[in-house]
Amino acid sequence: MNGENNSQKSLSLPSLTALRCFEVAARTEHFGRAADELHLTHGAISRAVRLLEEDLGVRLFERRQRRVFLTEAGERLYRAVREGLGGIRQTAQALRQQSRPSSLVLSCEPTLLMRWLIPRWPAFQALHPELDVHLMAGGGALSFDSGIDLAIRRNDFHWPEELHSQLLFEERTGPVCQPGKVAQFFERREEGWALRPSAPRLHTKTRPSAWQAWRQHAGMSADEEVPGQRFEHFYFSLQGAVAGLGVAIGPYRQVCDDIEAGLLAAPLGFVPDGSGYHLLAPTKPEPGSPHETLANWLHHLS
């Protein structure tokens, strides 16, 4: 009887939940990032991997400082799990599209959604009234297993290699402020406008290095920390600039409508910051599919 139980155990599949935790931890090489992506705790990821190692009787990771690295056995399992989950993901996506061929769920980073996509959305609906696309806010790591069909994300984090990615536009940033405050916050020089050292900077917790990154990509030297307000979300810093509270770093597509409307000014223009926004999907769009229709429209906007 005991031999029969051991035989049955050797033929059984490991826990699918544990395999999913293992796959994300292997891909990110970090239990904490895996926990964030799967909306679990660090302890839950660690327990899942430990149970998987006990079930298989091998070590899957080597732990060095705060990162984890696959062992030889872990590499073998990762290749198999990635291939298996990739096939399941593609089949599930195809079945979803078959069951609701004209419906999509599009996840987009919140500020880009509010300030760029939604103002243009009536044009898409007028062009394609037959398509039912649900917009939802979301940023950073994502899982298409949660009912999302497509996602717009900035490439400031790692996503799975097997996802289909299409670059929509490169990110360009620059200082913006209320037009009536330009003379107060900027000064004229022979080479053009320059930011006054005393101009209050508006900062945000979601992009804490925005000012430093802009100066670097604009070819400027490091700037001393200038007192200014700090906001919880990037959107609030842009609204603070509209209200005249100071100067914020504005991504072009999130401020272009306000500039055209005369609510914001960008005396120094915009420079590429090395990142870009991508349309992500589990698979490449099928010709004539709602996915392709939406992707083509987004590229037209860019």
mmCIF file of C-alpha atoms in Angstrom:
data_model
loop_
_atom_site.group_PDB
_atom_site.id
_atom_site.type_symbol
_atom_site.label_atom_id
_atom_site.label_comp_id
_atom_site.label_asym_id
_atom_site.label_seq_id
_atom_site.Cartn_x
_atom_site.Cartn_y
_atom_site.Cartn_z
ATOM 1 C CA MET A 1 0.000 0.000 0.000
ATOM 2 C CA ASN A 2 2.796 2.422 0.870
ATOM 3 C CA GLY A 3 4.514 1.657 -2.431
ATOM 4 C CA GLU A 4 1.251 2.356 -4.256
ATOM 5 C CA ASN A 5 0.937 5.748 -2.524
ATOM 6 C CA ASN A 6 4.515 6.637 -3.458
ATOM 7 C CA SER A 7 3.817 5.635 -7.063
ATOM 8 C CA GLN A 8 0.702 7.800 -7.192
ATOM 9 C CA LYS A 9 2.633 10.738 -5.717
ATOM 10 C CA SER A 10 5.397 10.358 -8.309
ATOM 11 C CA LEU A 11 2.815 10.569 -11.120
ATOM 12 C CA SER A 12 0.907 13.544 -9.704
ATOM 13 C CA LEU A 13 1.440 17.129 -10.826
ATOM 14 C CA PRO A 14 2.870 19.646 -8.383
ATOM 15 C CA SER A 15 0.543 22.353 -7.091
ATOM 16 C CA LEU A 16 -0.371 24.698 -9.944
ATOM 17 C CA THR A 17 -0.397 27.609 -7.496
ATOM 18 C CA ALA A 18 3.119 26.718 -6.382
ATOM 19 C CA LEU A 19 4.245 26.446 -10.005
ATOM 20 C CA ARG A 20 2.811 29.878 -10.769
ATOM 21 C CA CYS A 21 4.639 31.385 -7.776
ATOM 22 C CA PHE A 22 7.820 29.611 -8.857
ATOM 23 C CA GLU A 23 7.532 30.913 -12.445
ATOM 24 C CA VAL A 24 7.231 34.561 -11.400
ATOM 25 C CA ALA A 25 9.982 34.258 -8.775
ATOM 26 C CA ALA A 26 12.291 32.645 -11.354
ATOM 27 C CA ARG A 27 11.536 35.319 -13.946
ATOM 28 C CA THR A 28 12.025 38.274 -11.584
ATOM 29 C CA GLU A 29 14.799 36.646 -9.506
ATOM 30 C CA HIS A 30 13.154 38.185 -6.472
ATOM 31 C CA PHE A 31 10.489 36.881 -4.082
ATOM 32 C CA GLY A 32 9.336 40.415 -3.232
ATOM 33 C CA ARG A 33 8.707 41.384 -6.868
ATOM 34 C CA ALA A 34 6.948 38.067 -7.428
ATOM 35 C CA ALA A 35 4.701 38.823 -4.462
ATOM 36 C CA ASP A 36 3.858 42.261 -5.902
ATOM 37 C CA GLU A 37 3.003 40.841 -9.325
ATOM 38 C CA LEU A 38 0.768 38.106 -7.909
ATOM 39 C CA HIS A 39 -0.709 40.300 -5.149
ATOM 40 C CA LEU A 40 0.553 37.917 -2.458
ATOM 41 C CA THR A 41 2.867 38.303 0.515
ATOM 42 C CA HIS A 42 6.591 37.595 0.423
ATOM 43 C CA GLY A 43 5.973 34.774 2.897
ATOM 44 C CA ALA A 44 3.377 33.162 0.645
ATOM 45 C CA ILE A 45 5.832 33.043 -2.263
ATOM 46 C CA SER A 46 8.568 31.624 -0.024
ATOM 47 C CA ARG A 47 6.241 28.927 1.346
ATOM 48 C CA ALA A 48 5.035 27.957 -2.129
ATOM 49 C CA VAL A 49 8.602 27.538 -3.375
ATOM 50 C CA ARG A 50 9.626 25.588 -0.280
ATOM 51 C CA LEU A 51 6.686 23.200 -0.669
ATOM 52 C CA LEU A 52 7.559 22.724 -4.323
ATOM 53 C CA GLU A 53 11.177 21.941 -3.435
ATOM 54 C CA GLU A 54 10.017 19.427 -0.810
ATOM 55 C CA ASP A 55 7.626 17.814 -3.278
ATOM 56 C CA LEU A 56 10.299 17.438 -5.968
ATOM 57 C CA GLY A 57 13.149 16.665 -3.599
ATOM 58 C CA VAL A 58 15.527 19.211 -5.165
ATOM 59 C CA ARG A 59 16.642 22.773 -4.538
ATOM 60 C CA LEU A 60 15.261 25.171 -7.102
ATOM 61 C CA PHE A 61 16.914 28.404 -5.989
ATOM 62 C CA GLU A 62 20.165 29.629 -4.551
ATOM 63 C CA ARG A 63 19.570 32.580 -2.254
ATOM 64 C CA ARG A 64 22.171 35.369 -2.325
ATOM 65 C CA GLN A 65 21.484 38.498 -0.321
ATOM 66 C CA ARG A 66 18.066 39.762 -1.456
ATOM 67 C CA ARG A 67 17.970 37.973 -4.839
ATOM 68 C CA VAL A 68 17.410 34.366 -5.818
ATOM 69 C CA PHE A 69 19.024 32.445 -8.675
ATOM 70 C CA LEU A 70 17.904 29.219 -10.299
ATOM 71 C CA THR A 71 19.845 26.024 -9.735
ATOM 72 C CA GLU A 72 20.329 23.595 -12.631
ATOM 73 C CA ALA A 73 17.173 21.761 -11.549
ATOM 74 C CA GLY A 74 15.358 25.071 -11.254
ATOM 75 C CA GLU A 75 16.356 26.006 -14.826
ATOM 76 C CA ARG A 76 14.899 22.734 -16.124
ATOM 77 C CA LEU A 77 11.647 23.257 -14.279
ATOM 78 C CA TYR A 78 11.430 26.935 -15.301
ATOM 79 C CA ARG A 79 11.694 26.079 -19.007
ATOM 80 C CA ALA A 80 8.948 23.490 -18.669
ATOM 81 C CA VAL A 81 6.652 25.723 -16.590
ATOM 82 C CA ARG A 82 7.131 28.739 -18.864
ATOM 83 C CA GLU A 83 6.274 26.654 -21.938
ATOM 84 C CA GLY A 84 3.264 25.087 -20.241
ATOM 85 C CA LEU A 85 1.838 28.309 -18.833
ATOM 86 C CA GLY A 86 2.471 30.073 -22.131
ATOM 87 C CA GLY A 87 0.393 27.488 -23.973
ATOM 88 C CA ILE A 88 -2.399 27.720 -21.411
ATOM 89 C CA ARG A 89 -2.343 31.523 -21.567
ATOM 90 C CA GLN A 90 -2.568 31.590 -25.375
ATOM 91 C CA THR A 91 -5.392 29.055 -25.459
ATOM 92 C CA ALA A 92 -7.337 30.882 -22.743
ATOM 93 C CA GLN A 93 -6.953 34.168 -24.609
ATOM 94 C CA ALA A 94 -8.194 32.597 -27.836
ATOM 95 C CA LEU A 95 -11.209 31.108 -26.039
ATOM 96 C CA ARG A 96 -12.019 34.459 -24.403
ATOM 97 C CA GLN A 97 -11.940 36.199 -27.760
ATOM 98 C CA GLN A 98 -14.094 33.450 -29.254
ATOM 99 C CA SER A 99 -16.707 33.763 -26.490
ATOM 100 C CA ARG A 100 -16.814 37.570 -26.622
ATOM 101 C CA PRO A 101 -15.283 38.512 -29.993
ATOM 102 C CA SER A 102 -16.106 42.220 -29.821
ATOM 103 C CA SER A 103 -15.279 42.842 -26.153
ATOM 104 C CA LEU A 104 -11.928 43.783 -24.626
ATOM 105 C CA VAL A 105 -10.625 44.935 -21.255
ATOM 106 C CA LEU A 106 -7.824 47.502 -21.596
ATOM 107 C CA SER A 107 -5.734 48.393 -18.541
ATOM 108 C CA CYS A 108 -3.842 51.692 -18.681
ATOM 109 C CA GLU A 109 -1.646 53.578 -16.228
ATOM 110 C CA PRO A 110 -3.949 55.959 -14.320
ATOM 111 C CA THR A 111 -2.505 59.374 -15.239
ATOM 112 C CA LEU A 112 -2.107 58.470 -18.909
ATOM 113 C CA LEU A 113 -5.652 57.097 -18.872
ATOM 114 C CA MET A 114 -7.137 60.273 -17.377
ATOM 115 C CA ARG A 115 -5.117 62.890 -19.223
ATOM 116 C CA TRP A 116 -4.514 61.320 -22.641
ATOM 117 C CA LEU A 117 -6.606 58.262 -23.465
ATOM 118 C CA ILE A 118 -10.057 59.176 -22.106
ATOM 119 C CA PRO A 119 -10.159 62.599 -23.847
ATOM 120 C CA ARG A 120 -9.576 60.763 -27.158
ATOM 121 C CA TRP A 121 -11.877 57.851 -26.435
ATOM 122 C CA PRO A 122 -15.053 59.342 -27.982
ATOM 123 C CA ALA A 123 -13.243 59.368 -31.341
ATOM 124 C CA PHE A 124 -12.546 55.636 -31.039
ATOM 125 C CA GLN A 125 -16.159 54.899 -30.097
ATOM 126 C CA ALA A 126 -17.387 56.918 -33.083
ATOM 127 C CA LEU A 127 -15.112 54.974 -35.425
ATOM 128 C CA HIS A 128 -15.859 51.552 -33.933
ATOM 129 C CA PRO A 129 -19.298 51.497 -32.304
ATOM 130 C CA GLU A 130 -19.369 47.719 -32.748
ATOM 131 C CA LEU A 131 -16.522 47.195 -30.259
ATOM 132 C CA ASP A 132 -17.125 47.031 -26.521
ATOM 133 C CA VAL A 133 -13.868 48.063 -24.815
ATOM 134 C CA HIS A 134 -13.790 48.452 -21.038
ATOM 135 C CA LEU A 135 -11.140 50.858 -19.711
ATOM 136 C CA MET A 136 -9.603 50.294 -16.312
ATOM 137 C CA ALA A 137 -6.781 51.965 -14.398
ATOM 138 C CA GLY A 138 -3.719 49.928 -13.511
ATOM 139 C CA GLY A 139 0.034 50.353 -13.375
ATOM 140 C CA GLY A 140 3.211 48.339 -13.030
ATOM 141 C CA ALA A 141 3.272 44.553 -12.941
ATOM 142 C CA LEU A 142 0.204 42.814 -14.294
ATOM 143 C CA SER A 143 -1.300 39.397 -14.861
ATOM 144 C CA PHE A 144 -3.430 38.585 -17.877
ATOM 145 C CA ASP A 145 -4.894 35.717 -15.870
ATOM 146 C CA SER A 146 -7.072 38.292 -14.065
ATOM 147 C CA GLY A 147 -9.346 39.069 -17.019
ATOM 148 C CA ILE A 148 -7.293 41.839 -18.656
ATOM 149 C CA ASP A 149 -6.942 41.480 -22.421
ATOM 150 C CA LEU A 150 -4.548 44.350 -23.189
ATOM 151 C CA ALA A 151 -2.447 46.769 -21.145
ATOM 152 C CA ILE A 152 -0.617 50.036 -21.759
ATOM 153 C CA ARG A 153 2.510 50.238 -19.619
ATOM 154 C CA ARG A 154 5.727 52.262 -19.464
ATOM 155 C CA ASN A 155 8.764 49.998 -19.717
ATOM 156 C CA ASP A 156 10.122 50.916 -16.286
ATOM 157 C CA PHE A 157 9.691 47.349 -15.013
ATOM 158 C CA HIS A 158 10.335 43.829 -16.296
ATOM 159 C CA TRP A 159 7.529 41.909 -18.002
ATOM 160 C CA PRO A 160 7.539 38.292 -19.238
ATOM 161 C CA GLU A 161 9.421 37.737 -22.492
ATOM 162 C CA GLU A 162 6.558 35.741 -23.964
ATOM 163 C CA LEU A 163 4.162 38.700 -23.900
ATOM 164 C CA HIS A 164 3.521 40.475 -27.194
ATOM 165 C CA SER A 165 4.761 44.068 -26.966
ATOM 166 C CA GLN A 166 4.169 46.976 -29.364
ATOM 167 C CA LEU A 167 5.835 50.352 -28.772
ATOM 168 C CA LEU A 168 3.213 53.104 -28.884
ATOM 169 C CA PHE A 169 5.424 56.137 -28.273
ATOM 170 C CA GLU A 170 8.617 57.213 -26.559
ATOM 171 C CA GLU A 171 8.295 59.160 -23.326
ATOM 172 C CA ARG A 172 9.348 62.833 -23.502
ATOM 173 C CA THR A 173 9.366 65.048 -20.427
ATOM 174 C CA GLY A 174 9.881 68.704 -19.567
ATOM 175 C CA PRO A 175 9.145 71.300 -16.850
ATOM 176 C CA VAL A 176 5.628 72.743 -17.011
ATOM 177 C CA CYS A 177 3.890 75.505 -15.095
ATOM 178 C CA GLN A 178 0.912 77.828 -15.242
ATOM 179 C CA PRO A 179 1.393 80.264 -18.184
ATOM 180 C CA GLY A 180 0.968 83.271 -15.891
ATOM 181 C CA LYS A 181 3.897 82.066 -13.759
ATOM 182 C CA VAL A 182 6.449 81.628 -16.566
ATOM 183 C CA ALA A 183 8.221 84.939 -15.915
ATOM 184 C CA GLN A 184 8.320 84.166 -12.178
ATOM 185 C CA PHE A 185 9.657 80.631 -12.501
ATOM 186 C CA PHE A 186 11.844 81.018 -15.636
ATOM 187 C CA GLU A 187 14.253 83.657 -16.876
ATOM 188 C CA ARG A 188 15.362 84.744 -20.344
ATOM 189 C CA ARG A 189 18.982 84.146 -21.321
ATOM 190 C CA GLU A 190 20.854 84.482 -24.609
ATOM 191 C CA GLU A 191 20.336 80.804 -25.370
ATOM 192 C CA GLY A 192 16.650 80.937 -24.403
ATOM 193 C CA TRP A 193 14.554 80.235 -21.341
ATOM 194 C CA ALA A 194 16.134 78.796 -18.190
ATOM 195 C CA LEU A 195 14.592 77.594 -14.948
ATOM 196 C CA ARG A 196 15.212 79.960 -12.063
ATOM 197 C CA PRO A 197 17.062 78.294 -9.145
ATOM 198 C CA SER A 198 14.419 79.652 -6.759
ATOM 199 C CA ALA A 199 11.445 78.241 -8.708
ATOM 200 C CA PRO A 200 9.476 75.844 -6.468
ATOM 201 C CA ARG A 201 9.635 72.270 -7.758
ATOM 202 C CA LEU A 202 6.633 69.980 -7.469
ATOM 203 C CA HIS A 203 7.567 66.389 -6.640
ATOM 204 C CA THR A 204 5.656 63.111 -6.496
ATOM 205 C CA LYS A 205 6.127 59.842 -4.628
ATOM 206 C CA THR A 206 5.257 57.772 -7.703
ATOM 207 C CA ARG A 207 8.111 59.308 -9.753
ATOM 208 C CA PRO A 208 10.548 60.514 -7.083
ATOM 209 C CA SER A 209 13.509 60.877 -9.478
ATOM 210 C CA ALA A 210 11.611 62.760 -12.213
ATOM 211 C CA TRP A 211 13.565 65.992 -11.790
ATOM 212 C CA GLN A 212 16.931 64.269 -11.606
ATOM 213 C CA ALA A 213 16.159 62.149 -14.688
ATOM 214 C CA TRP A 214 15.001 65.182 -16.681
ATOM 215 C CA ARG A 215 18.177 67.120 -15.921
ATOM 216 C CA GLN A 216 20.301 64.140 -16.913
ATOM 217 C CA HIS A 217 18.532 63.612 -20.242
ATOM 218 C CA ALA A 218 18.537 67.347 -20.933
ATOM 219 C CA GLY A 219 22.331 67.377 -20.510
ATOM 220 C CA MET A 220 22.315 69.524 -17.377
ATOM 221 C CA SER A 221 24.407 69.214 -14.245
ATOM 222 C CA ALA A 222 22.937 67.949 -10.997
ATOM 223 C CA ASP A 223 20.689 70.403 -9.192
ATOM 224 C CA GLU A 224 20.535 71.077 -5.484
ATOM 225 C CA GLU A 225 17.291 70.052 -3.826
ATOM 226 C CA VAL A 226 14.915 72.999 -4.016
ATOM 227 C CA PRO A 227 12.056 73.193 -1.484
ATOM 228 C CA GLY A 228 8.704 72.345 -2.955
ATOM 229 C CA GLN A 229 5.552 70.391 -2.360
ATOM 230 C CA ARG A 230 5.486 66.610 -2.637
ATOM 231 C CA PHE A 231 2.320 64.853 -3.775
ATOM 232 C CA GLU A 232 1.130 61.282 -3.386
ATOM 233 C CA HIS A 233 0.446 60.757 -7.087
ATOM 234 C CA PHE A 234 1.917 62.114 -10.296
ATOM 235 C CA TYR A 235 -1.476 63.411 -11.433
ATOM 236 C CA PHE A 236 -1.653 65.711 -8.403
ATOM 237 C CA SER A 237 1.706 67.316 -9.181
ATOM 238 C CA LEU A 238 0.458 68.223 -12.660
ATOM 239 C CA GLN A 239 -2.711 69.711 -11.190
ATOM 240 C CA GLY A 240 -0.525 71.647 -8.780
ATOM 241 C CA ALA A 241 1.308 73.129 -11.770
ATOM 242 C CA VAL A 242 -2.021 74.089 -13.367
ATOM 243 C CA ALA A 243 -2.961 75.824 -10.102
ATOM 244 C CA GLY A 244 0.291 77.838 -10.100
ATOM 245 C CA LEU A 245 1.901 76.119 -7.099
ATOM 246 C CA GLY A 246 5.209 75.580 -8.884
ATOM 247 C CA VAL A 247 6.926 73.723 -11.712
ATOM 248 C CA ALA A 248 6.313 70.026 -12.337
ATOM 249 C CA ILE A 249 7.964 67.543 -14.669
ATOM 250 C CA GLY A 250 5.339 66.811 -17.291
ATOM 251 C CA PRO A 251 5.366 63.874 -19.721
ATOM 252 C CA TYR A 252 4.372 65.327 -23.084
ATOM 253 C CA ARG A 253 1.280 63.222 -23.724
ATOM 254 C CA GLN A 254 -0.043 63.852 -20.248
ATOM 255 C CA VAL A 255 0.200 67.630 -20.591
ATOM 256 C CA CYS A 256 -0.191 68.295 -24.334
ATOM 257 C CA ASP A 257 -3.944 68.949 -24.051
ATOM 258 C CA ASP A 258 -3.440 71.416 -21.184
ATOM 259 C CA ILE A 259 -0.731 73.203 -23.180
ATOM 260 C CA GLU A 260 -3.023 73.484 -26.200
ATOM 261 C CA ALA A 261 -5.823 74.753 -23.944
ATOM 262 C CA GLY A 262 -3.550 77.386 -22.366
ATOM 263 C CA LEU A 263 -3.619 75.795 -18.905
ATOM 264 C CA LEU A 264 0.083 74.885 -18.894
ATOM 265 C CA ALA A 265 3.253 76.166 -20.560
ATOM 266 C CA ALA A 266 6.502 74.318 -21.300
ATOM 267 C CA PRO A 267 9.163 76.997 -21.915
ATOM 268 C CA LEU A 268 12.014 74.467 -22.188
ATOM 269 C CA GLY A 269 10.209 71.950 -24.383
ATOM 270 C CA PHE A 270 10.516 68.195 -23.942
ATOM 271 C CA VAL A 271 13.357 65.661 -24.160
ATOM 272 C CA PRO A 272 13.253 61.834 -24.490
ATOM 273 C CA ASP A 273 13.850 60.118 -21.153
ATOM 274 C CA GLY A 274 14.808 56.720 -22.549
ATOM 275 C CA SER A 275 11.535 54.986 -21.710
ATOM 276 C CA GLY A 276 8.404 54.352 -23.730
ATOM 277 C CA TYR A 277 4.809 53.206 -23.495
ATOM 278 C CA HIS A 278 3.966 49.791 -24.882
ATOM 279 C CA LEU A 279 0.772 47.924 -25.676
ATOM 280 C CA LEU A 280 1.071 44.512 -24.027
ATOM 281 C CA ALA A 281 -0.949 41.391 -24.793
ATOM 282 C CA PRO A 282 -0.622 37.650 -24.157
ATOM 283 C CA THR A 283 -0.402 36.947 -27.908
ATOM 284 C CA LYS A 284 0.119 38.715 -31.225
ATOM 285 C CA PRO A 285 -3.163 40.178 -32.535
ATOM 286 C CA GLU A 286 -5.057 38.165 -35.111
ATOM 287 C CA PRO A 287 -5.731 40.025 -38.395
ATOM 288 C CA GLY A 288 -9.092 41.776 -38.201
ATOM 289 C CA SER A 289 -9.466 41.132 -34.450
ATOM 290 C CA PRO A 290 -10.611 43.800 -31.950
ATOM 291 C CA HIS A 291 -7.067 43.693 -30.553
ATOM 292 C CA GLU A 292 -5.607 44.658 -33.952
ATOM 293 C CA THR A 293 -8.255 47.341 -34.480
ATOM 294 C CA LEU A 294 -7.472 48.967 -31.130
ATOM 295 C CA ALA A 295 -3.702 48.639 -31.621
ATOM 296 C CA ASN A 296 -3.889 50.305 -35.041
ATOM 297 C CA TRP A 297 -5.933 53.180 -33.633
ATOM 298 C CA LEU A 298 -3.477 53.705 -30.761
ATOM 299 C CA HIS A 299 -0.557 53.751 -33.205
ATOM 300 C CA HIS A 300 -2.436 56.340 -35.277
ATOM 301 C CA LEU A 301 -2.642 58.562 -32.194
ATOM 302 C CA SER A 302 1.077 58.248 -31.616
#
